[in-house]
CSV table of C-alpha atoms in Angstrom, one decimal:
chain,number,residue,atom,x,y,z
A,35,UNK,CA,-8.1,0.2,-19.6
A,36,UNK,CA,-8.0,2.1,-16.6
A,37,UNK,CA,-10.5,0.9,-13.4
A,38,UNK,CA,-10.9,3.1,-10.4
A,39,UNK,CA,-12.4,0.9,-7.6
A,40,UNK,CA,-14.3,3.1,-4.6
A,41,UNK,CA,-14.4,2.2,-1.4
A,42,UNK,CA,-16.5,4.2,1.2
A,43,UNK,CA,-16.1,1.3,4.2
A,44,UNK,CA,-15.0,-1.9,5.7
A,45,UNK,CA,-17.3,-4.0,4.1
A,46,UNK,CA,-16.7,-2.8,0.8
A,47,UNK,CA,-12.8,-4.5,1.1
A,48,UNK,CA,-14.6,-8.0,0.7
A,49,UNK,CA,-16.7,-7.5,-2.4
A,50,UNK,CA,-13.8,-5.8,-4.4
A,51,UNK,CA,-11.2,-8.2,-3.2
A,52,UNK,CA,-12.6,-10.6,-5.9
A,53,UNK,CA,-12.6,-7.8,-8.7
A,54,UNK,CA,-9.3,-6.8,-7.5
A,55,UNK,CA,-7.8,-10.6,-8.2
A,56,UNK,CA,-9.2,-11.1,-11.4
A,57,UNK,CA,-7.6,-7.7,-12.7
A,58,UNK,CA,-4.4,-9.0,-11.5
A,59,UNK,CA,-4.6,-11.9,-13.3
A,60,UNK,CA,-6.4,-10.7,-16.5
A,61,UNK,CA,-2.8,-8.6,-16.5
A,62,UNK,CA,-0.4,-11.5,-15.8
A,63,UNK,CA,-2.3,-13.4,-18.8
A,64,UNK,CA,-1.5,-9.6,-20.9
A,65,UNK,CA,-4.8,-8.1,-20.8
A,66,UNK,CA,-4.3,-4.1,-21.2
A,67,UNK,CA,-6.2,-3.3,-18.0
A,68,UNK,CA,-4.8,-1.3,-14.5
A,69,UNK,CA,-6.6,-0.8,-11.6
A,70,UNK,CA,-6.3,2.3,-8.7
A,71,UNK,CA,-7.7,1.3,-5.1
A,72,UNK,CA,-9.1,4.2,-3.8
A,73,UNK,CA,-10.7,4.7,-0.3
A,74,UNK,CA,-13.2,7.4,0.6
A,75,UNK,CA,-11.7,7.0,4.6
A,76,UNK,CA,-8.2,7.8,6.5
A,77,UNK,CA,-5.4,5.5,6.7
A,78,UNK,CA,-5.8,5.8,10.2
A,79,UNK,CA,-8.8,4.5,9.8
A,80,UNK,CA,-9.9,1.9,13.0
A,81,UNK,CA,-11.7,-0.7,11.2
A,82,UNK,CA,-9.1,-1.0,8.4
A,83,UNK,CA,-6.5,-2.9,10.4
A,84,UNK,CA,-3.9,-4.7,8.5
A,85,UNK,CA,-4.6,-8.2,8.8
A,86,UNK,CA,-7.6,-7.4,6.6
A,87,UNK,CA,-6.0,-7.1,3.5
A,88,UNK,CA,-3.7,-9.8,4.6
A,89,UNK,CA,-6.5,-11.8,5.2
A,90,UNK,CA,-8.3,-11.1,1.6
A,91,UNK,CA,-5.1,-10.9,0.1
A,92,UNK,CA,-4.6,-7.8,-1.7
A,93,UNK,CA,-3.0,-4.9,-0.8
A,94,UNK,CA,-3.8,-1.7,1.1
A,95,UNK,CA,-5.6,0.9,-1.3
A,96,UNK,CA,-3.6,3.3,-3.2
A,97,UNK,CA,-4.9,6.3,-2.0
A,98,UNK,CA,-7.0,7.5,1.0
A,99,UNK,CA,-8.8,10.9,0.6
A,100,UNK,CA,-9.3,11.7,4.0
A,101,UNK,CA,-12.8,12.6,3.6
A,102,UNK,CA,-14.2,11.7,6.8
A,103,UNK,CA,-16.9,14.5,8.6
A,104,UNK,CA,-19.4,13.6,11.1
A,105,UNK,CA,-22.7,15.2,8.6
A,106,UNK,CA,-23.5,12.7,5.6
A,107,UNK,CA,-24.0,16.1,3.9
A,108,UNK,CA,-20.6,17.2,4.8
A,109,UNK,CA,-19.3,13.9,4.0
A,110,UNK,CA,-20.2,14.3,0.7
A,111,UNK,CA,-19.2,17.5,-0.3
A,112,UNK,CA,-15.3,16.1,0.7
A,113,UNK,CA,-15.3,13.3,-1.1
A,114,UNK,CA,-16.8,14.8,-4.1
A,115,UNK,CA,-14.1,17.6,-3.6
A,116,UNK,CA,-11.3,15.5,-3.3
A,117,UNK,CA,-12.8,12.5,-5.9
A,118,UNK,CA,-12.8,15.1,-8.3
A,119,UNK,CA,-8.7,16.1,-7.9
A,120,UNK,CA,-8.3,12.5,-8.4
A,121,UNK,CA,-10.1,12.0,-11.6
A,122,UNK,CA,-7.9,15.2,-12.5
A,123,UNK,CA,-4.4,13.6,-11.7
A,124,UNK,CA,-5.1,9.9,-12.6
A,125,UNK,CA,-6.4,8.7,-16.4
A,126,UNK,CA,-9.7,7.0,-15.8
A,127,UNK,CA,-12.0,5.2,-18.1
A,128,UNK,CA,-14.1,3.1,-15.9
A,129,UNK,CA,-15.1,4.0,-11.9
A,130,UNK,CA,-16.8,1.5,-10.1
A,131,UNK,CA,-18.4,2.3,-6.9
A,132,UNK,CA,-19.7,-0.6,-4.3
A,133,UNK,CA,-22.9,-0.2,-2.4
A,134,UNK,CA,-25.1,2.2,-0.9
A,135,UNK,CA,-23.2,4.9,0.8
A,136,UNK,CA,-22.8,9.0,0.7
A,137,UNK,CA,-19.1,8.6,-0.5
A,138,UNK,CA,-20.0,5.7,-2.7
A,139,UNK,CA,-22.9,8.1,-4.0
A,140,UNK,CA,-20.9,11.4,-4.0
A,141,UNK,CA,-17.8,9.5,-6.3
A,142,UNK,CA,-20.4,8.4,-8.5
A,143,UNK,CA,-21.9,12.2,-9.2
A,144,UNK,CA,-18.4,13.1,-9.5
A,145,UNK,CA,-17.5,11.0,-12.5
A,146,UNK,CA,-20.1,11.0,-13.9
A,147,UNK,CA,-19.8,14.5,-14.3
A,148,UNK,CA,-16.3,14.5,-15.8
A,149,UNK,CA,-17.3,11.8,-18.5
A,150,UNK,CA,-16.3,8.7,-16.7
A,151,UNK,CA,-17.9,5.3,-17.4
A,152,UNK,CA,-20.0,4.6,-14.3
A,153,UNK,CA,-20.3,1.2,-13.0
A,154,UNK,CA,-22.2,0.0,-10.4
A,155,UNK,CA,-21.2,-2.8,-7.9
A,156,UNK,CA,-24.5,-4.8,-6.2
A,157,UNK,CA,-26.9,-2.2,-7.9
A,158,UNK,CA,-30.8,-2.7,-7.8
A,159,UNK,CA,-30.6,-3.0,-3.9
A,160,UNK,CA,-34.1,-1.0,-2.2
A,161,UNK,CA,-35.3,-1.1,0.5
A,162,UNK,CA,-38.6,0.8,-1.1
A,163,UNK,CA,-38.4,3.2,2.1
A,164,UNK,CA,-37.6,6.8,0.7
A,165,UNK,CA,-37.1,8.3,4.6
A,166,UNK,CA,-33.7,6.3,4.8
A,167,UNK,CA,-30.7,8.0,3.1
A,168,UNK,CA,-29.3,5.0,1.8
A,169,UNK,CA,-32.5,4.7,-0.1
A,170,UNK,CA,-31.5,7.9,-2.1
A,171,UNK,CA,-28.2,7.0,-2.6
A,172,UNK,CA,-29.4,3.9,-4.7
A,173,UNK,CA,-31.7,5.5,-6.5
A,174,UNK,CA,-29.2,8.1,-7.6
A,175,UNK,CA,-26.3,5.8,-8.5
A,176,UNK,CA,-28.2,3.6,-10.5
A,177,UNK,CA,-30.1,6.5,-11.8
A,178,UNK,CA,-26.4,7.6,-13.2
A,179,UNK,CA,-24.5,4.0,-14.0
A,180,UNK,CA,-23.8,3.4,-17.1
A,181,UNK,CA,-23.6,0.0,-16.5
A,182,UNK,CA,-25.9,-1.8,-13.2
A,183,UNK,CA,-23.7,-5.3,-11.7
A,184,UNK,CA,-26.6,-6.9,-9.8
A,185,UNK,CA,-26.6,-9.8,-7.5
A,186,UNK,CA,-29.7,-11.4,-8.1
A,187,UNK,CA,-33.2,-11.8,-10.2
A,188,UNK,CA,-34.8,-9.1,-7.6
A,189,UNK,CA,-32.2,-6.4,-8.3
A,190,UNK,CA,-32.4,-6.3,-11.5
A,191,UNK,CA,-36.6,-6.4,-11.4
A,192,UNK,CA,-36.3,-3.1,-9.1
A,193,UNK,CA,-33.7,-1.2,-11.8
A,194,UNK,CA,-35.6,-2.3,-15.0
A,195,UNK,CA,-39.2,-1.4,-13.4
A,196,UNK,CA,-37.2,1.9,-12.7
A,197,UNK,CA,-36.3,2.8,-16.5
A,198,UNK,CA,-33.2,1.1,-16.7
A,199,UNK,CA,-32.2,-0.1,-20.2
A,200,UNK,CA,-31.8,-3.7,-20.3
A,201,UNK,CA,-28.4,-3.4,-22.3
A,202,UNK,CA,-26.6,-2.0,-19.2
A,203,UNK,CA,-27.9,-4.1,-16.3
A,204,UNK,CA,-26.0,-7.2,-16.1
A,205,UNK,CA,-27.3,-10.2,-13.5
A,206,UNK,CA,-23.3,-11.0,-12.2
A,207,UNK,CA,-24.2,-13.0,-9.3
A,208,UNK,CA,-24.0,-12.3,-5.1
A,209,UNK,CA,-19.5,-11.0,-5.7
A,210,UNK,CA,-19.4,-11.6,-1.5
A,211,UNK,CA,-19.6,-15.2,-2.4
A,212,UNK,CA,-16.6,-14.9,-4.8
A,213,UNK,CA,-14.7,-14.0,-1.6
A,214,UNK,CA,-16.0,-16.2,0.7
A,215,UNK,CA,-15.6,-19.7,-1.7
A,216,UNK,CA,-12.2,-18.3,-2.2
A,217,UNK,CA,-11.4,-18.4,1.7
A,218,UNK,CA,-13.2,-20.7,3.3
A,219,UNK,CA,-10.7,-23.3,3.6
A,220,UNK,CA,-8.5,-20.6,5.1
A,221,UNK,CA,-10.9,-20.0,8.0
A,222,UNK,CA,-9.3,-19.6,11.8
A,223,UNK,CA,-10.5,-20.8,14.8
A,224,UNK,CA,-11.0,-17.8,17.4
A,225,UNK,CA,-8.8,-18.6,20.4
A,226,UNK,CA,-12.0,-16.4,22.2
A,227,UNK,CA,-13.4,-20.3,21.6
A,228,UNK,CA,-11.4,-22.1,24.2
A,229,UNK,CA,-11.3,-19.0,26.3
A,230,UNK,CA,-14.4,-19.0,26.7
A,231,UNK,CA,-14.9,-23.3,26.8
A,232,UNK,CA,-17.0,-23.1,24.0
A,233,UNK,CA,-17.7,-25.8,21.9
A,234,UNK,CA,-18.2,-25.0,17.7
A,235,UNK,CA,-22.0,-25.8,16.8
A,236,UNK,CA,-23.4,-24.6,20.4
A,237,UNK,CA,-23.3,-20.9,20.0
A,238,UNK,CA,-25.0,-18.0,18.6
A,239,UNK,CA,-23.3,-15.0,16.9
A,240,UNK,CA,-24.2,-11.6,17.6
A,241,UNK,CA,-23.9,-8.5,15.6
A,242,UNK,CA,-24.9,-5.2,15.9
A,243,UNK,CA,-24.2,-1.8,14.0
A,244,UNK,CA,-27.3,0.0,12.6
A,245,UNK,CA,-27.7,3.5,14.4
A,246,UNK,CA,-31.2,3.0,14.3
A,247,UNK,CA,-31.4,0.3,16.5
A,248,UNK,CA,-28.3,1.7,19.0
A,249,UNK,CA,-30.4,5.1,19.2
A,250,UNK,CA,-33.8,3.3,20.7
A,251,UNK,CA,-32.7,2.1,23.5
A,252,UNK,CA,-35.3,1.1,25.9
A,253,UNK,CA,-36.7,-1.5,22.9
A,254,UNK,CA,-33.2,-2.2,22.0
A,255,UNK,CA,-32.6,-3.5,25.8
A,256,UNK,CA,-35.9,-5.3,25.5
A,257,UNK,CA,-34.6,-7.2,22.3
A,258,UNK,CA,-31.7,-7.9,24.7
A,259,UNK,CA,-33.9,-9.3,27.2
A,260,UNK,CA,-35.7,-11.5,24.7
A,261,UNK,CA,-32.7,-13.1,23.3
A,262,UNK,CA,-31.1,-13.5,25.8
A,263,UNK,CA,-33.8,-15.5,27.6
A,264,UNK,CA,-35.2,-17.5,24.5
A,265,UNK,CA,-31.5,-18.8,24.0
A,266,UNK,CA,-31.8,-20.7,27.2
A,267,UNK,CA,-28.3,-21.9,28.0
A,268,UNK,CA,-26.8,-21.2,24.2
A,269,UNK,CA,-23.9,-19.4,24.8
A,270,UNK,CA,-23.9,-15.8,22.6
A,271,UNK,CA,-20.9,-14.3,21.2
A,272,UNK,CA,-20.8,-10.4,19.8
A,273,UNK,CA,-17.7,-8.8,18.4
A,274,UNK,CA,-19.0,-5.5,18.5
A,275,UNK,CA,-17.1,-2.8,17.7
A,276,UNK,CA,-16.8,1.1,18.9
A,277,UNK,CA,-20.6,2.6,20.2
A,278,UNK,CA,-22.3,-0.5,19.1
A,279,UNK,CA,-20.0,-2.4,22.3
A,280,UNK,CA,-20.4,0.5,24.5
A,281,UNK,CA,-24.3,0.7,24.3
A,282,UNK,CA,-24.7,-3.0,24.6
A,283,UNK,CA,-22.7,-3.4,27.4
A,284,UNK,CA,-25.0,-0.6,29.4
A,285,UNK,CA,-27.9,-2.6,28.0
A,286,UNK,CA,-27.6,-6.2,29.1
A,287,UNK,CA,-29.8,-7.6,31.7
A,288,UNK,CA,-27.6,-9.1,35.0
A,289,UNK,CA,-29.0,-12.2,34.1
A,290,UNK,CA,-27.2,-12.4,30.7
A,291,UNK,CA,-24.0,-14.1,31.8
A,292,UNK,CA,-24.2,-16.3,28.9
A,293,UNK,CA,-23.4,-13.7,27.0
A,294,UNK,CA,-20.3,-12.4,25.9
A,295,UNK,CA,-19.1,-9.4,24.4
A,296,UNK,CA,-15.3,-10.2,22.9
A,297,UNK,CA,-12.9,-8.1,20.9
A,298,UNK,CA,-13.7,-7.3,17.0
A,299,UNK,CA,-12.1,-10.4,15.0
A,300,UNK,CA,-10.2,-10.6,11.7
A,301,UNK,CA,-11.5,-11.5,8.7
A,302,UNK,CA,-10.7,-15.0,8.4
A,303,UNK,CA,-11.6,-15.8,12.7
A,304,UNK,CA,-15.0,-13.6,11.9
A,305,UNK,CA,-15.6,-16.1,9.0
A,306,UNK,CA,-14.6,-19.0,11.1
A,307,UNK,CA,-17.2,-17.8,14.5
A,308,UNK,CA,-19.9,-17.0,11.6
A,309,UNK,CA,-19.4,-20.9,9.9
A,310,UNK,CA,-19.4,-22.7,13.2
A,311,UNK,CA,-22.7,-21.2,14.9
A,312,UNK,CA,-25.5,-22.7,15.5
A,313,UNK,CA,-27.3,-19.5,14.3
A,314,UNK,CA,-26.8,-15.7,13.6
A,315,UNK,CA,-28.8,-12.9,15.0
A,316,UNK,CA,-27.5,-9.6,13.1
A,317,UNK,CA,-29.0,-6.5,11.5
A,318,UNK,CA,-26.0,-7.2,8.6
A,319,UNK,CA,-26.9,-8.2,5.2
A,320,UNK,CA,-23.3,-8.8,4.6
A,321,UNK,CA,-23.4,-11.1,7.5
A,322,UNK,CA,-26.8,-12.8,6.7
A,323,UNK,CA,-25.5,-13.7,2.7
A,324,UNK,CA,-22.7,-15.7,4.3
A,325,UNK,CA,-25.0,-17.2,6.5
A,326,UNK,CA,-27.2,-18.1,3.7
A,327,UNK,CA,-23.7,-20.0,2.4
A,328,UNK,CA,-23.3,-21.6,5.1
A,329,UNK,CA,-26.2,-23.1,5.3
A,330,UNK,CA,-26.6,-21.4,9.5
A,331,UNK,CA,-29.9,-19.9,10.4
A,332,UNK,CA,-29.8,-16.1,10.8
A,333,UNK,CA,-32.1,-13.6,12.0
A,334,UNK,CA,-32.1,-10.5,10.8
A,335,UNK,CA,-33.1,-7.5,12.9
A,336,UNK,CA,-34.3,-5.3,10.1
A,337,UNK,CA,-38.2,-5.3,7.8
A,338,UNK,CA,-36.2,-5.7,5.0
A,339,UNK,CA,-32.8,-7.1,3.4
A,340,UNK,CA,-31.0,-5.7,0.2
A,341,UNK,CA,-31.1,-9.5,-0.8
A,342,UNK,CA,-34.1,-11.3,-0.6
A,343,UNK,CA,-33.0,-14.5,-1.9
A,344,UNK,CA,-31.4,-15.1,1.7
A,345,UNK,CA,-35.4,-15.5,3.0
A,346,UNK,CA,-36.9,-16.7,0.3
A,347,UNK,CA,-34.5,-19.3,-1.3
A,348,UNK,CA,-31.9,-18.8,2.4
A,349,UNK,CA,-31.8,-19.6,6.0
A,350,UNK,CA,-32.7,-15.6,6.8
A,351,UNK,CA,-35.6,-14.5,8.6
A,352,UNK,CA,-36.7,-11.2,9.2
A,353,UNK,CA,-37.9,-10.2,13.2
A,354,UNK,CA,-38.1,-5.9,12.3
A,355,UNK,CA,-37.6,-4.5,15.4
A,356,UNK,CA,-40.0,-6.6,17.6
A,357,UNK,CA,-38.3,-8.1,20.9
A,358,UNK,CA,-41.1,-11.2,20.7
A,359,UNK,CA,-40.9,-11.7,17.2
A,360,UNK,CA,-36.7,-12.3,17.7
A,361,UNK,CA,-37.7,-14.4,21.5
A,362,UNK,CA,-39.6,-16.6,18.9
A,363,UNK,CA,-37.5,-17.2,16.3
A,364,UNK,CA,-34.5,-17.2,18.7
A,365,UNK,CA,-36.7,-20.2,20.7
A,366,UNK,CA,-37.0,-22.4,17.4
A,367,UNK,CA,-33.3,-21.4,16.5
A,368,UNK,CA,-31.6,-22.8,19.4
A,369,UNK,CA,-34.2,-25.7,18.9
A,370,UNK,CA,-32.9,-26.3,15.7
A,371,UNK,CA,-36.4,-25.9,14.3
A,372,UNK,CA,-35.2,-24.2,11.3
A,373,UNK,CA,-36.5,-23.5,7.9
A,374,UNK,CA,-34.5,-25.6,4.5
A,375,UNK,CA,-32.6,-23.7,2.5
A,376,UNK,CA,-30.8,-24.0,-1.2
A,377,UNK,CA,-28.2,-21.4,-2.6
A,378,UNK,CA,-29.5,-18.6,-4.7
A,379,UNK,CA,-28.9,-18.6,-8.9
A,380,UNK,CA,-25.2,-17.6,-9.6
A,381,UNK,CA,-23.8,-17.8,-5.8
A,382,UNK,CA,-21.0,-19.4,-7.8
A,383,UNK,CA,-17.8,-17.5,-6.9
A,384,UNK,CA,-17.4,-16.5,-9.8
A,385,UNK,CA,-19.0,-12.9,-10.1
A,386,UNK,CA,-15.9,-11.1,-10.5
A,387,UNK,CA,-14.5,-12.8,-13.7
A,388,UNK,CA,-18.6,-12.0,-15.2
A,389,UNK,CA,-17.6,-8.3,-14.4
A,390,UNK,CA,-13.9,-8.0,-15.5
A,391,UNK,CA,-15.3,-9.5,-18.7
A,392,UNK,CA,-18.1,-7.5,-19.5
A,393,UNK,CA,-15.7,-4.5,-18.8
A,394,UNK,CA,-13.2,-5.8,-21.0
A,395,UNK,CA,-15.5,-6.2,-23.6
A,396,UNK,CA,-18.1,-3.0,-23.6
C-alpha cells in the first residue's frame, strides 16, 4: 500500500508525525506499506525551520509543491494543479489530508477525482458558522472521504447527523496527543526563562494568530488592556510570530511591562513554556488540546473550539472576543480559581496505530 500524507501547514507536522512512525515501523515489522510526505508550502518556508522535524523526529517531506498565493481561491487552484501532477507521477492508493485548510481541501477534490481512497485526518470538526471558509472546507472534505478519522464522540455526532455512513467514520482518538505523550519527557526548558528571571508555574503563555482578531484592532488592544491588567503581577510570555508580533507590539498599553514578546520557540521549548504555565490564553485549538493534557487552564479567545471535549471534560474556556469576559477569567486564572478537569475518551497516544490499522485492513 501506497499512503500520500498532505500537509497544508505547520501545525499539521505534529498530528502526522505519529502516522508517520507507525508506518515506519509497521515496515520494519514487513508490513507492505510506503508512505510519500508531501507539503502544500515552499521549502523556504519560515515556519518550517529544521529543528521541527528534528524535534518530532521524522524527516523533512518529500516533496514541496510551491503552491503558495496570497487568495485562498488562488491557493487552491495551485495546489489542485500541482496535486494533480503528483497523483500522475507517484502510485497512490490511499491520500490522507489533515485538517481544515484550502490546500488540505483542494488535495482532497483532487484525488478524489482521479480515484484515490480519501482519508480524512481529525474529520467532524464545525464550527456550525457557514460565513468562515474553514467551515466549507470541512464540510466538503468530509462530504468526499471515504473514510472520516475523528478525534472524539462530538465529531463523529456532527458527520453522522450529516449523512455520513457509519462504516466509514472511525472514532481514533485526539492523534495530537499521540505526539505529545511521545515527547513529553523530551521537553526543553526555554533559556527566554532565566533571561527573563522567570520562575516555571508563575507565568502565563500567550498566543495569537487568527486574522480575525489581528484585523480589529481597536477591541484587539482592549483585550490587551484587559489581560494585561487582570494578570496583576503574572508575568506573560508570547512567541508570536510574523504580523501577529508586529500588530501586538503597536498594540500594548505602556503599562504592560510585564509582558514580553520573545522570539518563536521550537517544538520541544514551545511544549516545555506551554507545560510549565500557570495558564494559557490563545485563540489555538492545537494549543488549548495540549493544555487540556496538561492539566493548565487555558482561555480560548474564540465562540467555539473544533474540540469541545477541552471545555466540557478540559481546563478550556471560551471568552469570544469580549475584553471583560477574558479580564474575568484571566482574574480567576492567576487566582488559581480554576475549573477540574479529566482527559477526554481515547487521549491515549495511541491514535496513530487505530489509523495505520484500519488502513491496513479496509
Amino acid at each position: 500500500m501506497n499512503i500520500c500524507i498532505v500537509c497544508g501547514a505547520r501545525p499539521n507536522f505534529m498530528k502526522v508525525a505519529p502516522l508517520v512512525k507507525a508506518i515506519e515501523n509497521a515496515r520494519q515489522q514487513g508490513d507492505d506499506v510506503a508512505f510519500s510526505l508531501v507539503y502544500a508550502g515552499s521549502q523556504n518556508d519560515p515556519t518550517l525551520e529544521p529543528q521541527l522535524f528534528t524535534d518530532l523526529g521524522i524527516a523533512p517531506p518529500d516533496v514541496y509543491l510551491d503552491a503558495e498565493a496570497d487568495s485562498l481561491n488562488v491557493l487552491a487552484g495551485n495546489v489542485m494543479f500541482k496535486f494533480d501532477h503528483y497523483l500522475d507521477t507517484h502510485p497512490t492508493d490511499v491520500v490522507i489530508v489533515v485538517d481544515d485548510l484550502a490546500s488540505t481541501m483542494s488535495a482532497a477534490i483532487t484525488a478524489k477525482k482521479k480515484g484515490v481512497t480519501l482519508a480524512h485526518l481529525v474529520a467532524g470538526t464545525r464550527s456550525f458558522d457557514i460565513s468562515m471558509p474553514k467551515e466549507i472546507n470541512r464540510l466538503v472534505i468530509d462530504g468526499l472521504s471515504d473514510l472520516l478519522f475523528t478525534a472524539g464522540a462530538g465529531s463523529d455526532s456532527n458527520v453522522n447527523r450529516e449523512g455520513a455512513n457509519i462504516s466509514k467514520t472511525y472514532m481514533v482518538g485526539n492523534i495530537l496527543m499521540d505526539t505529545l505523550r511521545a515527547n513529553h519527557s523530551r521537553f526543553q526548558r526555554p533559556e527566554v526563562l532565566d533571561q527573563l528571571g522567570v520562575a516555571e508555574g508563575s507565568y502565563l503563555v500567550f498566543t495569537l494568530n487568527r486574522k480575525a482578531l489581528l484585523q480589529a484592532r481597536d477591541n484587539l488592544a482592549n483585550m490587551l488592556q484587559a489581560l494585561c491588567n487582570a494578570a496583576g503581577d503574572a508575568p506573560i510570555l508570547a512567541p508570536l510570530r510574523g504580523a501577529a508580533a508586529d500588530v501586538v507590539r503597536q498594540l500594548l498599553p505602556p503599562t504592560a511591562t510585564h509582558f514580553h514578546l520573545i522570539q518563536p520557540l521550537p517544538y520541544l521549548q514551545f511544549g516545555w513554556l506551554t507545560a510549565g504555565a500557570k495558564g494559557i490564553v490563545t485563540d489555538s485549538g492545537n494549543v488549548a488540546e495540549e493544555a487540556t493534557f496538561n492539566g493548565v487552564p487555558c482561555i480560548t479567545l474564540n465562540n467555539y473550539t473544533e474540540h469541545i471535549e477541552t471545555v466540557t471534560e478540559g481546563t478550556n474556556v471560551l471568552v469570544g472576543e469580549d475584553p471583560q469576559q477574558l479580564a474575568d477569567a484571566t482574574a480567576r486564572m492567576v487566582a488559581g480559581q480554576w475549573k477540574s478537569s479529566t482527559l477526554p475518551q481515547r487521549w491515549d497516544g495511541r491514535s496513530a496505530e487505530r489509523i495505520l490499522h484500519i488502513l491496513l485492513n479496509k
